[in-house]
């Protein structure tokens, strides 16, 4: 460990990066392309504020978009200012709102131990239960109601305003508007009955709270500095929340963003948002023109690509590469053409398999769609190459872990009937023990015990063999309060772990170990079970990548990442750009696809391999227009009938 990690890291920064880190308190937008050090500048600024004001009472608020990015930022700040990182609250927008509601939600009738329903299955079941209480059969069968409720919530339209909003703003016929509003009201009532919130209500309810002037003032006093990474991804409701919290005076805003990396327009992000920020908060703008990540040919290809977007607004300067071109004559960009998608997957897998283990671990395979990555994962498996798909999982995938988490939820919320149904169903799936939920609920009411206690009694009295009976005994210990939760959970995990040949369970167990450690470190050992479960709800349950494995990610899942070797597969018309964008009215969707391609290629630190096939399934496909726009045909790639791979698949390193 270096003597003063912050001082030495600050010395490594360029003059313009240092200027951004040391910026006074006024509002600033750091506008810069990929690999220009935006995240580095942001973490250094947090560390510097903490370092220079160790005795001040205020904290620093830093927001980003994924729990993984937030965790990474916390780790980087901790490395720069060991021991002080606890004074920086680094969250996702949703995580921050959950904290606000935990502390103050009672003003809106929200109890602090609310559950967060992050997966679609739970939310569908809430809506089904809600509709069963209050509406006719056709409503119950309408699959479009939940997306409509989500649409309204994402625009901060509450159930009470929904009817008027749909009729006046959205041109919905009056009867239909009334029907949607009624379903929305029932859904909200059902959530409230279960003391639960869904993802969109975290933002909506926090936004409502900030309408109390004292509340917004409280957060302005508590957090003197607000910092945002990847600001271009902020959607409309998040931005409104931010404005309401800031009121008319607060201006200590420090945001880093790249308008050319806005790839969440479908989720409410907008290329206009950065301009709004500059205008609404009077931000000065600092540009970081140097790309420290990619070799020059990749920086140039990226520059050539983005200028095809006619709607760029921010006048960002073209990036300059800080790194030299390889002195070993390595071609930093290479192209591969294949006959079919199957050939592409097996060809690229064979190429990766020929690498030594260290190079494999630094390889990232990117695609526009998850389906392409799944084929790639199979092909890599056939080559014996370990590969991890980096994709958000809203829930554990094995019934064993779903059951265990349901037991914990039941402890925290003893009368949660919906959760009890999950518990019974999951247990039946792996232990083949069938219990009738209605019987169980009846018996617990008759005996005056909790549903979890009634469940353990039923299982224990069924005369099952170990380890299933052992699992029930451990849960009985938890339910009666006789067992220490941490010990009982460890014992349950050990009993479940005996079946580790099950791949899903293996993934879930390693995800659990990582998450539970991470949460305990972040919330402290004294945090109660309800808090632990809320944190668990907010995080992805994907397993950590196995050591030495190749990473696979969709372009949307690769934001902020970088890797020595990047394979971008499926770069054809109809996939990247997507079929929808090519056939859409207006250029907006196509420009978003171009930005996706820009994000993908600029993840590369050393070598980028672009590949495509002439046929995907039954469909003939042409190489993507983006290859031409990046200026690669004629340079790195050949085109036209009969064009084979531009270099052999197993080219020597
Ligand atoms: P993205 O837009 O993709 O999120 P970014 O602008 O946030 O990229 P960082 O991830 O902060 O960029 O930095 C990209 C890479 O460049 C990292 O490996 C970082 O350590 C390195 N880097 C940043 N600044 C410097 C510098 N001044 N000298 C050397 N390396 C740097
Ligand atoms: Mg970044």
mmCIF file of C-alpha atoms in Angstrom, residues 48-294:
data_model
loop_
_atom_site.group_PDB
_atom_site.id
_atom_site.type_symbol
_atom_site.label_atom_id
_atom_site.label_comp_id
_atom_site.label_asym_id
_atom_site.label_seq_id
_atom_site.Cartn_x
_atom_site.Cartn_y
_atom_site.Cartn_z
ATOM 1 C CA UNK A 48 -10.549 14.681 -1.708
ATOM 2 C CA UNK A 49 -13.652 16.231 -0.105
ATOM 3 C CA UNK A 50 -13.568 13.602 2.653
ATOM 4 C CA UNK A 51 -9.833 14.000 3.140
ATOM 5 C CA UNK A 52 -9.977 17.769 3.412
ATOM 6 C CA UNK A 53 -12.901 17.968 5.779
ATOM 7 C CA UNK A 54 -12.532 15.026 8.170
ATOM 8 C CA UNK A 55 -14.256 16.797 11.054
ATOM 9 C CA UNK A 56 -17.209 18.298 9.268
ATOM 10 C CA UNK A 57 -20.565 16.773 9.969
ATOM 11 C CA UNK A 58 -21.952 16.759 6.463
ATOM 12 C CA UNK A 59 -21.758 13.747 4.257
ATOM 13 C CA UNK A 60 -21.231 13.338 0.568
ATOM 14 C CA UNK A 61 -23.956 11.889 -1.637
ATOM 15 C CA UNK A 62 -22.863 10.096 -4.800
ATOM 16 C CA UNK A 63 -25.402 8.457 -7.087
ATOM 17 C CA UNK A 64 -25.021 6.051 -9.951
ATOM 18 C CA UNK A 65 -27.196 3.489 -11.707
ATOM 19 C CA UNK A 66 -26.206 -0.042 -10.827
ATOM 20 C CA UNK A 67 -25.416 -1.524 -7.438
ATOM 21 C CA UNK A 68 -22.278 -2.966 -8.992
ATOM 22 C CA UNK A 69 -21.073 0.500 -10.058
ATOM 23 C CA UNK A 70 -21.946 1.890 -6.616
ATOM 24 C CA UNK A 71 -20.010 -0.902 -4.927
ATOM 25 C CA UNK A 72 -17.023 -0.348 -7.220
ATOM 26 C CA UNK A 73 -17.074 3.364 -6.426
ATOM 27 C CA UNK A 74 -17.182 2.693 -2.676
ATOM 28 C CA UNK A 75 -14.222 0.344 -3.028
ATOM 29 C CA UNK A 76 -12.225 2.935 -4.970
ATOM 30 C CA UNK A 77 -12.983 5.691 -2.439
ATOM 31 C CA UNK A 78 -12.025 3.344 0.406
ATOM 32 C CA UNK A 79 -8.691 2.655 -1.298
ATOM 33 C CA UNK A 80 -7.998 6.387 -1.630
ATOM 34 C CA UNK A 81 -9.134 7.475 1.847
ATOM 35 C CA UNK A 82 -9.161 4.391 4.076
ATOM 36 C CA UNK A 83 -11.560 4.727 6.998
ATOM 37 C CA UNK A 84 -13.314 7.832 5.676
ATOM 38 C CA UNK A 85 -15.440 6.127 3.034
ATOM 39 C CA UNK A 86 -18.292 5.697 5.500
ATOM 40 C CA UNK A 87 -18.939 9.421 5.277
ATOM 41 C CA UNK A 88 -19.749 9.094 1.600
ATOM 42 C CA UNK A 89 -23.216 7.739 0.856
ATOM 43 C CA UNK A 90 -22.720 6.041 -2.473
ATOM 44 C CA UNK A 91 -25.909 4.546 -3.867
ATOM 45 C CA UNK A 92 -28.024 3.885 -6.867
ATOM 46 C CA UNK A 93 -30.947 6.283 -7.249
ATOM 47 C CA UNK A 94 -33.257 3.488 -6.104
ATOM 48 C CA UNK A 95 -31.082 2.601 -3.113
ATOM 49 C CA UNK A 96 -30.973 6.240 -2.042
ATOM 50 C CA UNK A 97 -34.768 6.525 -2.292
ATOM 51 C CA UNK A 98 -35.185 3.329 -0.250
ATOM 52 C CA UNK A 99 -33.101 4.976 2.487
ATOM 53 C CA UNK A 100 -35.195 8.163 2.346
ATOM 54 C CA UNK A 101 -38.399 6.137 2.663
ATOM 55 C CA UNK A 102 -37.013 3.993 5.463
ATOM 56 C CA UNK A 103 -36.348 7.116 7.479
ATOM 57 C CA UNK A 104 -39.300 9.297 6.557
ATOM 58 C CA UNK A 105 -41.803 7.147 4.641
ATOM 59 C CA UNK A 106 -44.066 7.004 7.688
ATOM 60 C CA UNK A 107 -45.288 10.490 6.689
ATOM 61 C CA UNK A 108 -46.794 8.731 3.664
ATOM 62 C CA UNK A 109 -47.998 5.684 5.580
ATOM 63 C CA UNK A 110 -44.993 3.533 4.601
ATOM 64 C CA UNK A 111 -43.578 1.439 7.435
ATOM 65 C CA UNK A 112 -39.757 1.306 7.527
ATOM 66 C CA UNK A 113 -39.525 -2.478 7.088
ATOM 67 C CA UNK A 114 -41.231 -2.434 3.669
ATOM 68 C CA UNK A 115 -40.372 -5.132 1.166
ATOM 69 C CA UNK A 116 -39.116 -4.158 -2.286
ATOM 70 C CA UNK A 117 -40.652 -6.160 -5.117
ATOM 71 C CA UNK A 118 -38.030 -6.132 -7.814
ATOM 72 C CA UNK A 119 -39.063 -9.088 -9.921
ATOM 73 C CA UNK A 120 -41.922 -9.229 -12.380
ATOM 74 C CA UNK A 121 -43.370 -12.435 -10.897
ATOM 75 C CA UNK A 122 -44.024 -10.816 -7.507
ATOM 76 C CA UNK A 123 -45.536 -7.748 -9.104
ATOM 77 C CA UNK A 124 -47.815 -9.775 -11.353
ATOM 78 C CA UNK A 125 -49.016 -11.676 -8.337
ATOM 79 C CA UNK A 126 -49.726 -8.402 -6.489
ATOM 80 C CA UNK A 127 -51.774 -7.180 -9.429
ATOM 81 C CA UNK A 128 -53.634 -10.481 -9.735
ATOM 82 C CA UNK A 129 -54.555 -10.418 -6.037
ATOM 83 C CA UNK A 130 -55.534 -6.770 -6.304
ATOM 84 C CA UNK A 131 -57.758 -7.317 -9.322
ATOM 85 C CA UNK A 132 -59.324 -10.408 -7.787
ATOM 86 C CA UNK A 133 -60.542 -8.189 -4.959
ATOM 87 C CA UNK A 134 -62.002 -5.429 -7.037
ATOM 88 C CA UNK A 135 -62.645 -5.939 -10.730
ATOM 89 C CA UNK A 136 -64.272 -8.104 -13.331
ATOM 90 C CA UNK A 137 -62.676 -11.103 -15.056
ATOM 91 C CA UNK A 138 -61.568 -9.339 -18.316
ATOM 92 C CA UNK A 139 -59.422 -6.949 -16.276
ATOM 93 C CA UNK A 140 -57.754 -9.864 -14.542
ATOM 94 C CA UNK A 141 -56.767 -11.381 -17.855
ATOM 95 C CA UNK A 142 -55.375 -8.130 -19.254
ATOM 96 C CA UNK A 143 -51.614 -8.542 -19.478
ATOM 97 C CA UNK A 144 -51.171 -4.909 -20.509
ATOM 98 C CA UNK A 145 -52.310 -3.415 -17.232
ATOM 99 C CA UNK A 146 -49.027 -3.803 -15.377
ATOM 100 C CA UNK A 147 -46.931 -2.140 -18.132
ATOM 101 C CA UNK A 148 -49.480 0.687 -18.175
ATOM 102 C CA UNK A 149 -49.205 1.179 -14.433
ATOM 103 C CA UNK A 150 -45.420 1.128 -14.766
ATOM 104 C CA UNK A 151 -45.603 3.702 -17.536
ATOM 105 C CA UNK A 152 -47.596 6.052 -15.330
ATOM 106 C CA UNK A 153 -45.422 5.527 -12.281
ATOM 107 C CA UNK A 154 -42.260 6.135 -14.281
ATOM 108 C CA UNK A 155 -43.739 9.550 -15.101
ATOM 109 C CA UNK A 156 -44.503 10.223 -11.444
ATOM 110 C CA UNK A 157 -48.241 10.020 -12.085
ATOM 111 C CA UNK A 158 -49.848 8.650 -8.918
ATOM 112 C CA UNK A 159 -52.978 6.486 -8.872
ATOM 113 C CA UNK A 160 -55.108 9.494 -7.952
ATOM 114 C CA UNK A 161 -54.043 11.501 -10.985
ATOM 115 C CA UNK A 162 -53.972 8.562 -13.392
ATOM 116 C CA UNK A 163 -57.452 8.908 -14.865
ATOM 117 C CA UNK A 164 -57.150 12.561 -15.656
ATOM 118 C CA UNK A 165 -53.585 12.192 -16.927
ATOM 119 C CA UNK A 166 -54.460 9.323 -19.280
ATOM 120 C CA UNK A 167 -57.490 11.106 -20.663
ATOM 121 C CA UNK A 168 -55.963 14.534 -21.099
ATOM 122 C CA UNK A 169 -52.255 13.936 -21.759
ATOM 123 C CA UNK A 170 -52.275 10.601 -23.435
ATOM 124 C CA UNK A 171 -55.452 10.723 -25.489
ATOM 125 C CA UNK A 172 -56.836 7.554 -23.862
ATOM 126 C CA UNK A 173 -60.657 7.173 -24.194
ATOM 127 C CA UNK A 174 -62.411 8.110 -20.949
ATOM 128 C CA UNK A 175 -63.672 4.598 -20.092
ATOM 129 C CA UNK A 176 -60.286 3.060 -20.684
ATOM 130 C CA UNK A 177 -58.602 5.789 -18.611
ATOM 131 C CA UNK A 178 -61.009 5.037 -15.745
ATOM 132 C CA UNK A 179 -60.324 1.293 -16.038
ATOM 133 C CA UNK A 180 -56.534 1.768 -15.904
ATOM 134 C CA UNK A 181 -56.804 4.189 -12.996
ATOM 135 C CA UNK A 182 -58.988 1.734 -11.051
ATOM 136 C CA UNK A 183 -56.529 -1.122 -11.567
ATOM 137 C CA UNK A 184 -53.661 1.178 -10.553
ATOM 138 C CA UNK A 185 -55.498 2.195 -7.362
ATOM 139 C CA UNK A 186 -56.184 -1.462 -6.467
ATOM 140 C CA UNK A 187 -52.568 -2.401 -7.184
ATOM 141 C CA UNK A 188 -51.305 0.387 -4.929
ATOM 142 C CA UNK A 189 -53.711 -0.602 -2.152
ATOM 143 C CA UNK A 190 -52.526 -4.184 -2.396
ATOM 144 C CA UNK A 191 -48.875 -3.121 -2.228
ATOM 145 C CA UNK A 192 -49.649 -0.987 0.811
ATOM 146 C CA UNK A 193 -51.542 -3.849 2.449
ATOM 147 C CA UNK A 194 -48.429 -5.979 2.023
ATOM 148 C CA UNK A 195 -46.207 -3.110 3.194
ATOM 149 C CA UNK A 196 -44.319 -3.360 -0.084
ATOM 150 C CA UNK A 197 -43.037 -1.025 -2.752
ATOM 151 C CA UNK A 198 -42.027 -1.744 -6.317
ATOM 152 C CA UNK A 199 -39.020 -0.145 -8.031
ATOM 153 C CA UNK A 200 -40.896 2.736 -9.586
ATOM 154 C CA UNK A 201 -42.663 3.572 -6.344
ATOM 155 C CA UNK A 202 -39.299 4.094 -4.654
ATOM 156 C CA UNK A 203 -38.711 7.147 -6.847
ATOM 157 C CA UNK A 204 -42.369 8.229 -6.901
ATOM 158 C CA UNK A 205 -42.784 8.146 -3.114
ATOM 159 C CA UNK A 206 -39.422 9.810 -2.457
ATOM 160 C CA UNK A 207 -40.448 12.529 -4.913
ATOM 161 C CA UNK A 208 -43.703 12.991 -2.959
ATOM 162 C CA UNK A 209 -41.765 13.317 0.296
ATOM 163 C CA UNK A 210 -39.501 15.979 -1.133
ATOM 164 C CA UNK A 211 -42.565 18.152 -1.676
ATOM 165 C CA UNK A 212 -42.344 18.875 2.082
ATOM 166 C CA UNK A 213 -39.940 21.840 2.138
ATOM 167 C CA UNK A 214 -38.411 20.713 5.444
ATOM 168 C CA UNK A 215 -37.631 17.309 3.970
ATOM 169 C CA UNK A 216 -35.755 18.611 0.960
ATOM 170 C CA UNK A 217 -33.950 21.075 3.232
ATOM 171 C CA UNK A 218 -32.928 18.222 5.512
ATOM 172 C CA UNK A 219 -31.229 16.423 2.610
ATOM 173 C CA UNK A 220 -29.546 19.598 1.401
ATOM 174 C CA UNK A 221 -28.074 20.121 4.857
ATOM 175 C CA UNK A 222 -27.118 16.522 5.383
ATOM 176 C CA UNK A 223 -25.372 16.236 2.030
ATOM 177 C CA UNK A 224 -23.376 19.287 1.147
ATOM 178 C CA UNK A 225 -22.047 17.755 -2.055
ATOM 179 C CA UNK A 226 -24.041 15.777 -4.621
ATOM 180 C CA UNK A 227 -22.156 13.870 -7.276
ATOM 181 C CA UNK A 228 -23.491 11.840 -10.204
ATOM 182 C CA UNK A 229 -21.760 9.308 -12.434
ATOM 183 C CA UNK A 230 -23.174 8.458 -15.892
ATOM 184 C CA UNK A 231 -25.582 11.382 -15.612
ATOM 185 C CA UNK A 232 -26.772 10.827 -19.193
ATOM 186 C CA UNK A 233 -28.701 7.761 -17.930
ATOM 187 C CA UNK A 234 -30.894 9.802 -15.550
ATOM 188 C CA UNK A 235 -34.530 9.395 -16.510
ATOM 189 C CA UNK A 236 -37.267 11.996 -16.227
ATOM 190 C CA UNK A 237 -38.521 10.976 -12.781
ATOM 191 C CA UNK A 238 -35.022 10.804 -11.307
ATOM 192 C CA UNK A 239 -34.277 14.241 -12.673
ATOM 193 C CA UNK A 240 -37.492 15.680 -11.221
ATOM 194 C CA UNK A 241 -36.595 14.170 -7.856
ATOM 195 C CA UNK A 242 -33.186 15.780 -8.031
ATOM 196 C CA UNK A 243 -34.677 19.179 -8.888
ATOM 197 C CA UNK A 244 -37.213 18.986 -6.105
ATOM 198 C CA UNK A 245 -34.541 18.038 -3.584
ATOM 199 C CA UNK A 246 -32.267 20.853 -4.729
ATOM 200 C CA UNK A 247 -35.015 23.495 -4.484
ATOM 201 C CA UNK A 248 -34.182 26.907 -5.840
ATOM 202 C CA UNK A 249 -30.833 27.415 -4.094
ATOM 203 C CA UNK A 250 -28.810 24.222 -3.900
ATOM 204 C CA UNK A 251 -26.109 24.213 -6.544
ATOM 205 C CA UNK A 252 -23.299 21.991 -5.236
ATOM 206 C CA UNK A 253 -23.766 19.558 -8.070
ATOM 207 C CA UNK A 254 -20.949 17.691 -9.753
ATOM 208 C CA UNK A 255 -22.007 15.462 -12.635
ATOM 209 C CA UNK A 256 -19.969 13.472 -15.121
ATOM 210 C CA UNK A 257 -21.609 12.427 -18.358
ATOM 211 C CA UNK A 258 -21.243 11.567 -22.001
ATOM 212 C CA UNK A 259 -24.194 12.332 -24.263
ATOM 213 C CA UNK A 260 -22.818 9.873 -26.838
ATOM 214 C CA UNK A 261 -23.296 7.060 -24.312
ATOM 215 C CA UNK A 262 -27.033 7.662 -23.753
ATOM 216 C CA UNK A 263 -28.369 4.165 -24.407
ATOM 217 C CA UNK A 264 -31.376 4.063 -22.121
ATOM 218 C CA UNK A 265 -33.802 6.275 -24.044
ATOM 219 C CA UNK A 266 -36.266 3.362 -23.980
ATOM 220 C CA UNK A 267 -36.158 3.670 -20.194
ATOM 221 C CA UNK A 268 -36.747 7.411 -20.057
ATOM 222 C CA UNK A 269 -33.159 8.691 -20.444
ATOM 223 C CA UNK A 270 -32.802 11.483 -22.957
ATOM 224 C CA UNK A 271 -30.019 13.127 -24.883
ATOM 225 C CA UNK A 272 -31.600 16.419 -23.770
ATOM 226 C CA UNK A 273 -31.094 15.720 -20.058
ATOM 227 C CA UNK A 274 -27.482 16.927 -19.903
ATOM 228 C CA UNK A 275 -28.507 20.204 -21.550
ATOM 229 C CA UNK A 276 -31.348 20.531 -19.011
ATOM 230 C CA UNK A 277 -28.885 20.071 -16.170
ATOM 231 C CA UNK A 278 -26.554 22.737 -17.516
ATOM 232 C CA UNK A 279 -29.453 25.155 -17.975
ATOM 233 C CA UNK A 280 -31.381 24.433 -14.770
ATOM 234 C CA UNK A 281 -28.381 24.483 -12.442
ATOM 235 C CA UNK A 282 -26.186 26.941 -14.338
ATOM 236 C CA UNK A 283 -23.382 24.372 -14.615
ATOM 237 C CA UNK A 284 -20.008 25.264 -16.016
ATOM 238 C CA UNK A 285 -18.763 22.616 -18.395
ATOM 239 C CA UNK A 286 -15.318 21.052 -18.368
ATOM 240 C CA UNK A 287 -14.331 18.656 -21.145
ATOM 241 C CA UNK A 288 -11.757 15.888 -20.800
ATOM 242 C CA UNK A 289 -10.668 15.257 -24.357
ATOM 243 C CA UNK A 290 -8.127 12.501 -23.733
ATOM 244 C CA UNK A 291 -9.027 8.820 -23.907
ATOM 245 C CA UNK A 292 -6.733 6.812 -21.625
ATOM 246 C CA UNK A 293 -8.362 3.467 -22.325
ATOM 247 C CA UNK A 294 -8.362 2.673 -26.021
#
